[in-house]
PDB file of C-alpha atoms and ligand atoms in Angstrom:
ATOM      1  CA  UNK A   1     -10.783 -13.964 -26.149  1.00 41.00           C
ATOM      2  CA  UNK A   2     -10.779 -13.512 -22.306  1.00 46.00           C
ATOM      3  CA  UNK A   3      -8.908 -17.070 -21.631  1.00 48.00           C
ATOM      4  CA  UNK A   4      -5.963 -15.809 -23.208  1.00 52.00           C
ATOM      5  CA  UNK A   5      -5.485 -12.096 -22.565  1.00 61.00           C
ATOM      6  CA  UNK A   6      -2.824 -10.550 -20.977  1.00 73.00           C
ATOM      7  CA  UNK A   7      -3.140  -9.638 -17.423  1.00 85.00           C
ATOM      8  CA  UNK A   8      -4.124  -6.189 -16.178  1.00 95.00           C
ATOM      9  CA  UNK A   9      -1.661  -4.734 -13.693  1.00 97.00           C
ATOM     10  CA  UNK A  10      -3.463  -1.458 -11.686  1.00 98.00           C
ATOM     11  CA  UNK A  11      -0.668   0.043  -9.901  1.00 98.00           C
ATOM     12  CA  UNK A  12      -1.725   1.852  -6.867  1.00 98.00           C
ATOM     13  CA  UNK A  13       0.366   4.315  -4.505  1.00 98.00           C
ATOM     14  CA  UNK A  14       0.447   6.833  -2.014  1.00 98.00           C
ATOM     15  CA  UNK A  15       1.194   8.127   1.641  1.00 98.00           C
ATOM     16  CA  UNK A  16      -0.246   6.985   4.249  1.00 96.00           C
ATOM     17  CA  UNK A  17      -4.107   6.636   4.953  1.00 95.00           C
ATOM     18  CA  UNK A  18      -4.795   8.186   1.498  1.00 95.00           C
ATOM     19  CA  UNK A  19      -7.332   5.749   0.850  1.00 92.00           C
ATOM     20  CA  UNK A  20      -5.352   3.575  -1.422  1.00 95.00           C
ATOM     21  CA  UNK A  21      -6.523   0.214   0.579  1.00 94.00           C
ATOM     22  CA  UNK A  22     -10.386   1.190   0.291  1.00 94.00           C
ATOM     23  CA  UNK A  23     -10.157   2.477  -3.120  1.00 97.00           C
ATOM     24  CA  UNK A  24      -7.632  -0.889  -4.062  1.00 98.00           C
ATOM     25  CA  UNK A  25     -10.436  -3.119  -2.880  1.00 98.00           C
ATOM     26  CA  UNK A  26     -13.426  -1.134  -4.798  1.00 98.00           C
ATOM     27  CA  UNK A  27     -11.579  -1.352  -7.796  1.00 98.00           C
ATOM     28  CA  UNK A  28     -10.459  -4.571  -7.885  1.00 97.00           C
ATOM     29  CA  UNK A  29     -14.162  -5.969  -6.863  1.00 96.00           C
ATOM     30  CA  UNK A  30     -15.256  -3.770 -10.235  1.00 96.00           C
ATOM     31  CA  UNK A  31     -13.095  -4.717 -12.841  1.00 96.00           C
ATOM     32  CA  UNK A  32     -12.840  -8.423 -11.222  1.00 94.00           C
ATOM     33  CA  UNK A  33      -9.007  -8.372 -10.196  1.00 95.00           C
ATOM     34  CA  UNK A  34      -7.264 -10.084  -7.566  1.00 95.00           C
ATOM     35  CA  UNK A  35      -5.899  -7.060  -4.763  1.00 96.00           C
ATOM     36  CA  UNK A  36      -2.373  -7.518  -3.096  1.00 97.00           C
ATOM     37  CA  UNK A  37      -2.102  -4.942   0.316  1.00 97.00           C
ATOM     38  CA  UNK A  38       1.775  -4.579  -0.202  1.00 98.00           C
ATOM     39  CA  UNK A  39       2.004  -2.359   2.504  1.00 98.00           C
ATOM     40  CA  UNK A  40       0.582  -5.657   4.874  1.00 98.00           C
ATOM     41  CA  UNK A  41       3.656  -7.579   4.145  1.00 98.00           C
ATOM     42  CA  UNK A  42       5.739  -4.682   5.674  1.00 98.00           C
ATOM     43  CA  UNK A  43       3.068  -4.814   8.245  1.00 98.00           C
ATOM     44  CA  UNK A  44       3.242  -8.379   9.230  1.00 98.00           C
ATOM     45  CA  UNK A  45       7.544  -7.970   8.810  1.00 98.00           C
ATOM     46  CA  UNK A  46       7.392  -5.766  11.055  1.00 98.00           C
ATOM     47  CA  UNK A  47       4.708  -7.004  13.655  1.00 98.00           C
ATOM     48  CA  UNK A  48       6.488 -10.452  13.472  1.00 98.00           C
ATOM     49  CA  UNK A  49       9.665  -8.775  15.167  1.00 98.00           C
ATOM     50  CA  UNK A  50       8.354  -6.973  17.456  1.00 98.00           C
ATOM     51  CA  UNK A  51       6.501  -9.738  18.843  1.00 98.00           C
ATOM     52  CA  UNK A  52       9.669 -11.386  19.246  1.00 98.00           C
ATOM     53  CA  UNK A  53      11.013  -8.425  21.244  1.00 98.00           C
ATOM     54  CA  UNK A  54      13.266  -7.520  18.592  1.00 98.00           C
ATOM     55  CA  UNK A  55      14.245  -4.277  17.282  1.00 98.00           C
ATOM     56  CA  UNK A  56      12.460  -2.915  13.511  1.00 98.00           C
ATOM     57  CA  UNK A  57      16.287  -1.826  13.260  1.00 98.00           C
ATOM     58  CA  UNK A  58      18.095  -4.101  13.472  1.00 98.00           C
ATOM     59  CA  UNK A  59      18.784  -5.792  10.095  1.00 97.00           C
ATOM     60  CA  UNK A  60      19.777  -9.001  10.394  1.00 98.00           C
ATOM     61  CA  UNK A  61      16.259  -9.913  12.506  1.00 98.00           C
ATOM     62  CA  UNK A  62      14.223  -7.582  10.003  1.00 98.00           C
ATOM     63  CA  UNK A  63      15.569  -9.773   7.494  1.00 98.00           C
ATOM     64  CA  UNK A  64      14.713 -12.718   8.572  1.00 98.00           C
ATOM     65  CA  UNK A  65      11.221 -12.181   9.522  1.00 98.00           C
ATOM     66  CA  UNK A  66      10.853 -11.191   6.001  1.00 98.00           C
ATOM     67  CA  UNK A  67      12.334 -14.504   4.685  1.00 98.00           C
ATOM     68  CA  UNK A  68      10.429 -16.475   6.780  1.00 97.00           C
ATOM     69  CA  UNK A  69       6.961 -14.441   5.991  1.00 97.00           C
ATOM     70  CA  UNK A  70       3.960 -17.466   5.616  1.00 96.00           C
ATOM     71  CA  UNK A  71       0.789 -16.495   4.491  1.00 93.00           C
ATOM     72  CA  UNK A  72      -0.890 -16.952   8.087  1.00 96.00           C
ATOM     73  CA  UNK A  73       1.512 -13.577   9.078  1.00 97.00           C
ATOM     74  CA  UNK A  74      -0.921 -11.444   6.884  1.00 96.00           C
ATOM     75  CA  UNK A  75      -3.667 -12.345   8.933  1.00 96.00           C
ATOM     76  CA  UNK A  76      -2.300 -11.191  12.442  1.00 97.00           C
ATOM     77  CA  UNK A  77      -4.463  -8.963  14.366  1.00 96.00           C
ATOM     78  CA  UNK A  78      -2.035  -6.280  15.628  1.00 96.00           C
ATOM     79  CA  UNK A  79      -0.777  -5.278  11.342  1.00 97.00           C
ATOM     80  CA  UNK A  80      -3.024  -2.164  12.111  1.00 94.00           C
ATOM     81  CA  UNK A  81      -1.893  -0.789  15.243  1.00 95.00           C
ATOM     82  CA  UNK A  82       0.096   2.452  15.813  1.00 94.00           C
ATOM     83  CA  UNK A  83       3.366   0.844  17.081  1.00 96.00           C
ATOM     84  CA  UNK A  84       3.315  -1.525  13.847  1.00 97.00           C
ATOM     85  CA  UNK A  85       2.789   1.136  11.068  1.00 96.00           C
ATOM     86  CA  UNK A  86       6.158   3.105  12.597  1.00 97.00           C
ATOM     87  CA  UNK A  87       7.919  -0.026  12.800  1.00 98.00           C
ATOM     88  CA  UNK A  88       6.824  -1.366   9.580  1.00 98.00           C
ATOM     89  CA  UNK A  89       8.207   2.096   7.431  1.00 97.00           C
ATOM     90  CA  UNK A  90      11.419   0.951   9.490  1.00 98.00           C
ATOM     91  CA  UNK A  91      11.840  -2.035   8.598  1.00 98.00           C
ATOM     92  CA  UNK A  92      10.411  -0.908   4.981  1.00 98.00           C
ATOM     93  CA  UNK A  93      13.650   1.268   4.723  1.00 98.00           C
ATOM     94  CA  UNK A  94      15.863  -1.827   4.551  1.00 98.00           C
ATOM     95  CA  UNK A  95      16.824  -2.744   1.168  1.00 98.00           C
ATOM     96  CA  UNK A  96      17.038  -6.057   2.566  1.00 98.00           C
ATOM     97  CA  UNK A  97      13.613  -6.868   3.505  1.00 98.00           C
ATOM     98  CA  UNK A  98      12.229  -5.077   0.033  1.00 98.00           C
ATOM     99  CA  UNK A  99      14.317  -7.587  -1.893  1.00 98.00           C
ATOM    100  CA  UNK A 100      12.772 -10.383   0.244  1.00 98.00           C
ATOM    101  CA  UNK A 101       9.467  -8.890  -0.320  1.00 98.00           C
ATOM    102  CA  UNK A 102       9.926  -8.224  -4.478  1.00 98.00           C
ATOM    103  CA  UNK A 103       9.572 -11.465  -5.941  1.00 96.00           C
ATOM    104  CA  UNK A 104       6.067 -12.258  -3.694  1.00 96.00           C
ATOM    105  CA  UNK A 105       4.738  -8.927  -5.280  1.00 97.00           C
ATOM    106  CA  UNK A 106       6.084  -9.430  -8.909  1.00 97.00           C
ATOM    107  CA  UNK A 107       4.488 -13.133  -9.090  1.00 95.00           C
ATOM    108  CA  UNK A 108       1.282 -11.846  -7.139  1.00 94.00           C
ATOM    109  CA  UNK A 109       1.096  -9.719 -10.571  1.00 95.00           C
ATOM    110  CA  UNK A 110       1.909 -11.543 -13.055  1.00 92.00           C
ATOM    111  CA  UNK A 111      -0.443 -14.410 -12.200  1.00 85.00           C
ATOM    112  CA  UNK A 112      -3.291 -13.494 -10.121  1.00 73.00           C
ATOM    113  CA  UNK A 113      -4.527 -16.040  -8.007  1.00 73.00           C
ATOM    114  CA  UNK A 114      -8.246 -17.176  -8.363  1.00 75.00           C
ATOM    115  CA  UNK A 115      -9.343 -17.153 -12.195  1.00 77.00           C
ATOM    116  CA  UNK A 116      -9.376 -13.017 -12.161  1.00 83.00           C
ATOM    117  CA  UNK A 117      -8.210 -11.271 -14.970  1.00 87.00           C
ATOM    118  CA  UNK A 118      -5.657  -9.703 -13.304  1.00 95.00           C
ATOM    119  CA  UNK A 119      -4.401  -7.586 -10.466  1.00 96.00           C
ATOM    120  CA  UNK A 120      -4.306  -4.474  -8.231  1.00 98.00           C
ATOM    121  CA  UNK A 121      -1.759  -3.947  -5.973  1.00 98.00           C
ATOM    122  CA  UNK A 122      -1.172  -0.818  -3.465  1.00 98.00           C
ATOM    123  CA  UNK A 123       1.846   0.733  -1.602  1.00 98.00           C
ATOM    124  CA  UNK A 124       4.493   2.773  -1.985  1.00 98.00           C
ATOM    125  CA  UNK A 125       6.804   1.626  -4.920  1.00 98.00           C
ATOM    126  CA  UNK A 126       4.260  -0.701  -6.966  1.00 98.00           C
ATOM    127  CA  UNK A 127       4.330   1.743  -9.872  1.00 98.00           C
ATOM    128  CA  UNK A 128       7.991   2.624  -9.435  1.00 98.00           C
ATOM    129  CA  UNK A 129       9.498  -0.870  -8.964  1.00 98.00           C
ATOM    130  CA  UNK A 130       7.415  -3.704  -8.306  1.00 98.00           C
ATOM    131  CA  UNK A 131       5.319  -2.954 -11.545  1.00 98.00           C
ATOM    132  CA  UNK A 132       6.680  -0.382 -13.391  1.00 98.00           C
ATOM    133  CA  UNK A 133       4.967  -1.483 -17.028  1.00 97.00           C
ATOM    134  CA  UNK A 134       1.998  -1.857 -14.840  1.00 98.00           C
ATOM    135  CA  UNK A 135      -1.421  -1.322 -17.149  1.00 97.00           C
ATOM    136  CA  UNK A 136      -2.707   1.874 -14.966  1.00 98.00           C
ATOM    137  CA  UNK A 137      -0.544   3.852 -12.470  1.00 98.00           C
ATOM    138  CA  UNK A 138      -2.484   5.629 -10.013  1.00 98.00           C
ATOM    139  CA  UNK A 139      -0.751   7.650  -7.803  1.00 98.00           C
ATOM    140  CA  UNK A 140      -3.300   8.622  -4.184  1.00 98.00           C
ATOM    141  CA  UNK A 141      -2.885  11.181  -2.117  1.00 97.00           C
ATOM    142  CA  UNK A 142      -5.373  13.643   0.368  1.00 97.00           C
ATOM    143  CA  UNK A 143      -4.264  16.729   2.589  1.00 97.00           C
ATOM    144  CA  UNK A 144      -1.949  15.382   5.579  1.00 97.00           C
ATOM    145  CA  UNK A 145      -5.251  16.975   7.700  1.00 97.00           C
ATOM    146  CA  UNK A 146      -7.688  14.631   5.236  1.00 96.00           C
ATOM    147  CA  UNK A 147      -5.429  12.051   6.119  1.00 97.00           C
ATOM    148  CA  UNK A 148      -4.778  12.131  10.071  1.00 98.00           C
ATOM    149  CA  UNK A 149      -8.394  12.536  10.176  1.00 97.00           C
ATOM    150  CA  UNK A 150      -9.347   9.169   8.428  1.00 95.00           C
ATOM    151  CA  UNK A 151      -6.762   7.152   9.833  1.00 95.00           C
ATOM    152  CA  UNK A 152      -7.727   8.927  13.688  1.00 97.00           C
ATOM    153  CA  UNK A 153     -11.173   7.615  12.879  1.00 96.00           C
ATOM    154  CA  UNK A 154      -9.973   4.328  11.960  1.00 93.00           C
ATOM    155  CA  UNK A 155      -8.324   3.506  15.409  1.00 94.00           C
ATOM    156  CA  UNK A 156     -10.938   4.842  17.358  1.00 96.00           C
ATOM    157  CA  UNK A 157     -13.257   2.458  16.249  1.00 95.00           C
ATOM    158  CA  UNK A 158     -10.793  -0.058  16.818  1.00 92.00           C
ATOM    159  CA  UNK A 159     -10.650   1.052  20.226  1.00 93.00           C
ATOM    160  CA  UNK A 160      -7.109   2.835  20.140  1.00 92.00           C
ATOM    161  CA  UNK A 161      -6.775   5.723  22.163  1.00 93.00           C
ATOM    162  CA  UNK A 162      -4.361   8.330  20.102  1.00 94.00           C
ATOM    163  CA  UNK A 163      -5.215  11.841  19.606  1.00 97.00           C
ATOM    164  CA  UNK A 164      -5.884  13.394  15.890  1.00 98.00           C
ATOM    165  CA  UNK A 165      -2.405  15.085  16.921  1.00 98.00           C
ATOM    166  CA  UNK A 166      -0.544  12.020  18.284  1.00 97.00           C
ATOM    167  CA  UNK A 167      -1.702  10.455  14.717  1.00 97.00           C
ATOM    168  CA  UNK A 168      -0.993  13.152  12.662  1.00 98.00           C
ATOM    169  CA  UNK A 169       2.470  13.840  13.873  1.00 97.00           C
ATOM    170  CA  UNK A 170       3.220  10.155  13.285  1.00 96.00           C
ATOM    171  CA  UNK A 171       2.043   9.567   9.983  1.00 97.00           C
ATOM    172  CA  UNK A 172       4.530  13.037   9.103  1.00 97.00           C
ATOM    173  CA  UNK A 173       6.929  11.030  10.585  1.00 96.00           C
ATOM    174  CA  UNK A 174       6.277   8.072   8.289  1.00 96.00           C
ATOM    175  CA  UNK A 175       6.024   9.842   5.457  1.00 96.00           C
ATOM    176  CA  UNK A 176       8.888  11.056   5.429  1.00 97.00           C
ATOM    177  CA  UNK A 177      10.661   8.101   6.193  1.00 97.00           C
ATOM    178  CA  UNK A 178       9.030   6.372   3.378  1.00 97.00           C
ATOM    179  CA  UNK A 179       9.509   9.553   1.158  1.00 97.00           C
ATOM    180  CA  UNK A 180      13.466   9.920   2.250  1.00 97.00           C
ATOM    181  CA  UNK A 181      15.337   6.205   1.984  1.00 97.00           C
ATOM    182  CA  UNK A 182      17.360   5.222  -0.228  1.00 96.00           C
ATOM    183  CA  UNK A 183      15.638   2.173  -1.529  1.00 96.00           C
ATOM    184  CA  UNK A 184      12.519   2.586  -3.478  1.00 96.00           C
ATOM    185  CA  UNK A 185      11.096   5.947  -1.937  1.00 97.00           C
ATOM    186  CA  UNK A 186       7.551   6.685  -2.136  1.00 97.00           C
ATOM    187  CA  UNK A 187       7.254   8.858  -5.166  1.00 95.00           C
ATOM    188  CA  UNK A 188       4.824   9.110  -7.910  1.00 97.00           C
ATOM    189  CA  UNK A 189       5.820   7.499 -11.570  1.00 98.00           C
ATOM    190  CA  UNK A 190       6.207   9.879 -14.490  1.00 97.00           C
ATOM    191  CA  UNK A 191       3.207   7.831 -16.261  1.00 98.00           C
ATOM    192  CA  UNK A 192       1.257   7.634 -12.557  1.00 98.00           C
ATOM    193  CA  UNK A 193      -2.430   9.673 -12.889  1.00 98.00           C
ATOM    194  CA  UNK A 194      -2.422  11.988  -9.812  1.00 98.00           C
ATOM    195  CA  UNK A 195      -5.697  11.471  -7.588  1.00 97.00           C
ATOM    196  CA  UNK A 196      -6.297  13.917  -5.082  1.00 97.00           C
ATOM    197  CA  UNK A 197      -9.023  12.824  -2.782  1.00 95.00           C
ATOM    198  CA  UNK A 198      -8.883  15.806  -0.346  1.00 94.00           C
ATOM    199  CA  UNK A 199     -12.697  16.801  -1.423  1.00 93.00           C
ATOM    200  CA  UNK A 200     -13.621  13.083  -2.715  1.00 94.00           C
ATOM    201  CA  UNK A 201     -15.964  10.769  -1.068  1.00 91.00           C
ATOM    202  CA  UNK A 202     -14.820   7.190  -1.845  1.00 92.00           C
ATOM    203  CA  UNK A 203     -17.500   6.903  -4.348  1.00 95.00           C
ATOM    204  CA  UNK A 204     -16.199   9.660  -6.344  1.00 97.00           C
ATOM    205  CA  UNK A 205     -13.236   8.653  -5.943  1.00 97.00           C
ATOM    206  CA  UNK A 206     -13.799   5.093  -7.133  1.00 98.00           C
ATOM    207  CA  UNK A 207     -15.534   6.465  -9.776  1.00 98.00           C
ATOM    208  CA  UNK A 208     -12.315   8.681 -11.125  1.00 98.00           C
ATOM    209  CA  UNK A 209     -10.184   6.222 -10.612  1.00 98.00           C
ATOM    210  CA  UNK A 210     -12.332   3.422 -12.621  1.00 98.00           C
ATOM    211  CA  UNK A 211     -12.931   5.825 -15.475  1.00 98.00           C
ATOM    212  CA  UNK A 212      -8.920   6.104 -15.650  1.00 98.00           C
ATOM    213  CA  UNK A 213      -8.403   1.653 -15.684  1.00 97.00           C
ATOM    214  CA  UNK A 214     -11.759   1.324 -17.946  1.00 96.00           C
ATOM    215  CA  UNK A 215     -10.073   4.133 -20.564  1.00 96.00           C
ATOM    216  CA  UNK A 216      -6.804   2.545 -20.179  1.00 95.00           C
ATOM    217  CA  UNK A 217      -6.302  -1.120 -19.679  1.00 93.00           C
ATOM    218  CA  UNK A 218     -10.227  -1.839 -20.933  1.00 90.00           C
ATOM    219  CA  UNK A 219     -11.009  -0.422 -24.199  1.00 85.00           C
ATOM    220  CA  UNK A 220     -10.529  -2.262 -27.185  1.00 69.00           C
ATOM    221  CA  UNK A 221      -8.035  -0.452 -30.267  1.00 58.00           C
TER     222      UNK A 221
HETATM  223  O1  CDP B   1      -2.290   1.972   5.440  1.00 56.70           O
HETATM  224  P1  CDP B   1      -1.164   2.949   5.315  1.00 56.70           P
HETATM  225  O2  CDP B   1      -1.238   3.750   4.057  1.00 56.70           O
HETATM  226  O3  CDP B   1      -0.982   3.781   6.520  1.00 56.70           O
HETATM  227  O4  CDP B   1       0.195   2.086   5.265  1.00 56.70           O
HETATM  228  P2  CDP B   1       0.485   0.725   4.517  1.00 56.70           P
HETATM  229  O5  CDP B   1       0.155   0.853   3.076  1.00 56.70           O
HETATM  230  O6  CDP B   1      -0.115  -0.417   5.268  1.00 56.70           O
HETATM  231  O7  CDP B   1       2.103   0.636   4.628  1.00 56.70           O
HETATM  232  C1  CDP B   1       2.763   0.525   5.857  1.00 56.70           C
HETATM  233  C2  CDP B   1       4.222   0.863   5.620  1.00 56.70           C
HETATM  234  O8  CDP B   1       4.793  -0.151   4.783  1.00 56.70           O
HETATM  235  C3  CDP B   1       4.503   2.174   4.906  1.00 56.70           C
HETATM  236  O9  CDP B   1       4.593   3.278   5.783  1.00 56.70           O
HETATM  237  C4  CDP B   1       5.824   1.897   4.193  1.00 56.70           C
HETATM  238  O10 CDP B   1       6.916   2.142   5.047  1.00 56.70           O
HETATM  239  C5  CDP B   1       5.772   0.407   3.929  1.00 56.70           C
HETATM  240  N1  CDP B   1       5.468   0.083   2.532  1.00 56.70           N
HETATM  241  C6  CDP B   1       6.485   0.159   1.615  1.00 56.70           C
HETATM  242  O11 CDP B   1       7.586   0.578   1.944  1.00 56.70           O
HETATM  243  N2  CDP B   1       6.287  -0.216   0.316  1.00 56.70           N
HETATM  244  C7  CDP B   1       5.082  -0.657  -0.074  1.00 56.70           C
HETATM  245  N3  CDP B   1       4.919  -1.044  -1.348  1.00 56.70           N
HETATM  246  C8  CDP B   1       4.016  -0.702   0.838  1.00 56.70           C
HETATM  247  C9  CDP B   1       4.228  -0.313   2.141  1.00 56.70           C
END
């Protein structure tokens, strides 16, 4: 019975720091599915030019660093800092590099590495385009406050020094670069459950959100 069933696709998505990567990773440790951080292949795009002291604009490099994306990219050490997330929602609006980037994501779905039943994947248009008959749509968002606050915490423990207002008013500005392109805006699917986790610890949270995959992609009939 389990060798041959269908994978489980968990679509995830949301704005930035709305706890889609900690809540990904719960859930996918749960219900025993592989987890793909889409949002770290725009990461490591984007990281990968500006190391080579190019600009997150300019297509025909942004391109090309997506092309050429290897495995050991993912792994860089500077994906999470402040001047990589802005340049990675540039490159991001470049329906260049997301066509790169589609087939990775599609195949990461379809055939989870590892022997797991299936996968979860996380960013901005998983439920939209990269997976939209996806199993379970979850679509994860907080209070841009909730937000700025989390991801503020997050770099100061890394050792950055931004301000909660220096990170708030550039995760607006991401947002709504992410929210306004052309090519597969962040926007929540028709058939996406809404998951507000403004008052949620991540245990509620995980708890929600597994109640919504075990009720939908789990039960039997
Ligand atoms: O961790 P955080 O929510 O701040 O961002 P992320 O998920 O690592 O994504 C970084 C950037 O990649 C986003 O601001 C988007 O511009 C882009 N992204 C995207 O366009 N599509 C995805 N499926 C995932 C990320």
């Amino acid at each position: 019975m389990t060798g041959d069933r269908k994978a489980v696709v968990v679509a995830i998505d949301g704005p930035a720091a709305s706890g889609k990567g900690t809540l990904s990773r719960e859930l996918a440790a749960r219900f025993n599915l592989a987890h793909l951080d889409t949002g770290s292949l725009y990461r490591a795009v984007a990281a990968k030019v500006l190391a080579a002291g190019q600009d997150p604009k300019d297509p025909i490099a942004a391109e090309a660093a997506a092309r050429g994306l290897q495995s050991s990219d993912l792994q860089r050490s500077d994906l999470r800092t402040p001047e990589t997330a802005q340049a990675s929602s540039i490159v991001a609006g470049q329906a260049k590099v997301r066509a790169a980037l589609l087939d990775y994501q599609r195949r990461f779905a379809a055939r989870a590495p590892g022997g797991v039943v299936g996968a979860v994947l996380d960013g901005r248009d998983i439920g939209t385009v990269v997976c939209p008959d996806a199993d379970v749509k979850l679509f994860v968002t907080a209070s841009k406050e909730t937000r700025a606050l989390r991801r503020h915490k997050e770099l100061v423990e890394r050792g950055d020094k931004a301000t909660y207002d220096e990170v708030l008013e550039a995760m607006i500005a991401r947002d709504r670069r992410d929210s306004e392109r052309a090519t597969a805006p962040l926007e929540q699917a028709d058939d996406a459950h809404l998951l507000d986790t403004s008052e949620l610890g991540i245990e509620q949270a995980v708890a929600q959100a597994a109640a919504i995959i075990q009720r939908q992609a789990f039960s039997e009939g």
